[in-house]
Amino acid sequence: MSETDSIRSTFRSLRNRNYRLFAAGQVVSNTGTWMQRIAQDWLVLTLTHSGTALGVVTALQFLPILLFSVWGGVLADRFPKRTMLMITQSGMGVLAGILGLLTVTGSITAWQIYVFALLLGTVTAADTPARQSFVVEMVGPEDLQNAVSLNSANFNLGRVLGPAVAGLLIGLFTSQMTGSGWVFLINAASYAAVVTGLALIRKRELHADTRAKRGRGGQLEAFRYVRTRPDLLAVLVTVAVFGSFGLNFPVLLPLYTTQVFHSGASTYGVISAIMAVGSLLGALLAARRRVARIRLVLGGAMLFGLFELAAAVMPDLGSYAAMLALTGMCGLTTATTANAVMQTSVTPELRGRVTGVYVLVFMGGTPVGSPIVGWLAGAIGVRWTQSLCGLLTVAAGLGAAYWLARRTDRQIQTRLLARPHIAVVARPA
């Protein structure tokens, strides 16, 4: 395959007009969202000087996902996803605007940030299953793997731009509180791009999706289905540990910045952006693959954990940031492939609910993991805490691989040289 064909294959979903509109709006909104995350974390640290408080606000933002994401998947299976997204995205914009006004005027307090984090998480619980399962309606099943990967690349492009811009904006103001407030207001305005893109989508060009029937037990049906699929269970177990502990960098990075490297908001923004560059590369590599394979989820999780462990012992900021880039690349390859596996291997009428289960496991573990990680960072130190998170992720990927092999009467095959990989393969007769 020529380089031109390779590029076309990587970005093939963008041939679809509806998906181009959706992706363009997401670039703007994702950048604003990551700006707000950086500003929110920094504001909490400025007000409280506490790693535990940072863990609490992260947990509150993800707690509704733990409680309501499967319910959000039920709504996504029953109602038009485009309409749902216009409502949820508008709601997020309003919340960001109010938070920005309170912060700019100096009226913000820690408890108010907690409340807004909880409200934002509640809207996100309905938004995420609808947004992820809407992709197949725009591009069709044949390009779903590619579109899911490009969504992750889009998300991480925002992670590259957002932290750097947020760090610079906060640093421009004498008061870091005022700078954070303006970041929140800019994020509020960014949601207009998403809503506009959704409004311009041509409904007649959407691929018809099977709508779930009304009735009780909609949430339970998704769990019953997943229980019959050992392959999906292995993915979910790996993702649960990976999301709860491995990906707790919103808690760890501000503490590394202030306690280990003794730097400020600009440095925090830069190292967050460097990690996002690696994540962006991982998402683009995943976009080139036409088939999402479980071995990439399990192997990617193990590599992610090893790189996270290696980063924890790096002696200086430069080597730490370089290792974060590799960690981010493996992390997004894992997350993107897991998402694609969950969406491409289920029946259409269950796609929203199974996506809700995936969101529940992937993001819903954060309310449990974040306070624990924040507390551990204060009790045993940031470096030891990150090392422990990496080890747990390695153990989850390896354990899930061996469990899946036993459940499906297969064996683990590994190769350390010439394209290292781990695979679950059929036992020889």
mmCIF file of C-alpha atoms in Angstrom, residues 38-39 42 46 163-183 264-269:
data_model
loop_
_atom_site.group_PDB
_atom_site.id
_atom_site.type_symbol
_atom_site.label_atom_id
_atom_site.label_comp_id
_atom_site.label_asym_id
_atom_site.label_seq_id
_atom_site.Cartn_x
_atom_site.Cartn_y
_atom_site.Cartn_z
ATOM 1 C CA ILE A 38 -6.981 21.480 33.256
ATOM 2 C CA ALA A 39 -8.419 24.731 34.661
ATOM 3 C CA TRP A 42 -5.686 23.647 38.840
ATOM 4 C CA THR A 46 -5.213 26.382 44.194
ATOM 5 C CA PRO A 163 -3.954 21.751 28.164
ATOM 6 C CA ALA A 164 -1.361 23.927 26.447
ATOM 7 C CA VAL A 165 -3.884 26.712 25.751
ATOM 8 C CA ALA A 166 -5.368 26.454 29.257
ATOM 9 C CA GLY A 167 -1.945 26.617 30.906
ATOM 10 C CA LEU A 168 -1.010 29.698 28.879
ATOM 11 C CA LEU A 169 -4.338 31.444 29.565
ATOM 12 C CA ILE A 170 -4.183 30.805 33.307
ATOM 13 C CA GLY A 171 -0.596 32.080 33.373
ATOM 14 C CA LEU A 172 -1.559 35.321 31.572
ATOM 15 C CA PHE A 173 -3.631 36.536 34.517
ATOM 16 C CA THR A 174 -2.304 37.780 37.819
ATOM 17 C CA SER A 175 -5.010 35.741 39.525
ATOM 18 C CA GLN A 176 -5.072 32.083 38.540
ATOM 19 C CA MET A 177 -8.726 32.037 39.585
ATOM 20 C CA THR A 178 -9.596 34.677 36.992
ATOM 21 C CA GLY A 179 -7.628 32.823 34.332
ATOM 22 C CA SER A 180 -9.476 29.597 35.116
ATOM 23 C CA GLY A 181 -12.796 31.445 34.855
ATOM 24 C CA TRP A 182 -12.048 32.647 31.336
ATOM 25 C CA VAL A 183 -11.090 29.122 30.341
ATOM 26 C CA GLY A 264 3.311 25.719 37.831
ATOM 27 C CA ALA A 265 0.263 25.633 35.581
ATOM 28 C CA SER A 266 2.186 26.096 32.322
ATOM 29 C CA THR A 267 4.333 23.027 32.977
ATOM 30 C CA TYR A 268 1.228 21.051 33.885
ATOM 31 C CA GLY A 269 -0.365 22.032 30.581
#
